[in-house]
Coordinates of C-alpha atoms in Angstrom, one line a residue:
M288 CA 93.5 85.9 121.6
L289 CA 95.7 82.2 120.9
D290 CA 92.4 79.6 121.7
Q291 CA 91.0 81.9 119.7
G292 CA 93.0 81.3 116.5
I293 CA 95.3 84.0 116.0
K294 CA 97.7 83.1 113.4
G295 CA 100.6 85.9 113.7
M296 CA 101.6 88.6 116.2
I297 CA 104.6 91.4 114.8
G298 CA 106.5 93.0 117.5
K299 CA 109.6 94.4 119.3
G300 CA 110.3 92.2 122.3
S301 CA 110.0 89.3 123.2
R302 CA 106.7 87.0 124.9
K303 CA 106.8 85.9 127.7
P304 CA 108.0 82.2 127.8
E305 CA 103.7 80.6 128.6
V306 CA 103.0 83.4 125.6
V307 CA 106.1 81.7 123.7
E308 CA 104.5 78.6 124.8
S309 CA 100.3 79.0 123.8
M310 CA 101.5 80.7 120.0
K311 CA 103.6 77.5 119.8
K312 CA 100.2 75.5 121.4
N313 CA 98.2 76.8 118.9
G314 CA 100.6 77.2 116.0
C315 CA 101.2 80.8 116.3
T316 CA 103.8 83.1 114.3
Y317 CA 105.2 85.5 116.1
F318 CA 107.2 88.1 113.0
A319 CA 109.6 89.9 114.9
A320 CA 109.9 94.1 113.4
V321 CA 113.8 95.9 113.8
G322 CA 112.9 98.7 115.2
G323 CA 112.5 102.0 112.5
A324 CA 111.6 99.5 109.7
A325 CA 107.9 100.2 109.6
A326 CA 108.4 102.8 106.4
L327 CA 110.1 99.0 104.2
I328 CA 107.2 96.5 106.1
A329 CA 104.6 99.1 105.4
K330 CA 105.4 99.2 101.4
S331 CA 103.9 95.4 101.5
I332 CA 100.7 95.4 103.0
K333 CA 98.1 95.8 100.7
K334 CA 95.1 95.6 102.8
Y335 CA 94.5 96.5 107.1
E336 CA 91.4 96.5 108.4
V337 CA 90.3 97.2 112.2
L338 CA 88.4 93.9 113.8
A339 CA 88.4 94.1 117.7
Y340 CA 90.3 97.3 119.7
G341 CA 90.4 100.3 117.8
E342 CA 90.6 102.7 120.9
L343 CA 94.6 100.4 120.9
G344 CA 94.9 102.8 118.1
P345 CA 98.6 100.2 116.7
E346 CA 97.6 98.2 119.5
A347 CA 94.5 97.3 117.8
L348 CA 93.7 93.4 116.9
A349 CA 93.9 93.9 112.8
E350 CA 94.0 91.8 110.2
L351 CA 96.8 92.6 106.9
T352 CA 97.0 91.5 103.6
V353 CA 100.6 91.5 103.1
E354 CA 102.5 90.8 99.2
D355 CA 105.9 90.6 99.1

């Protein structure tokens, strides 16, 4: 997905070194979310559209529109 142009990931854990290198190469930003902060973060999400793998639920590939 990184080579296809994904520009951001949201997660709570670390990424493997090879993933970090690919993120740097492809200009992808990792947004680290603190566990339990979902309710606060959700207030800023104005649009959520599943692009692929909808059957994975929260792990699906989605496009988010976010405002401060």
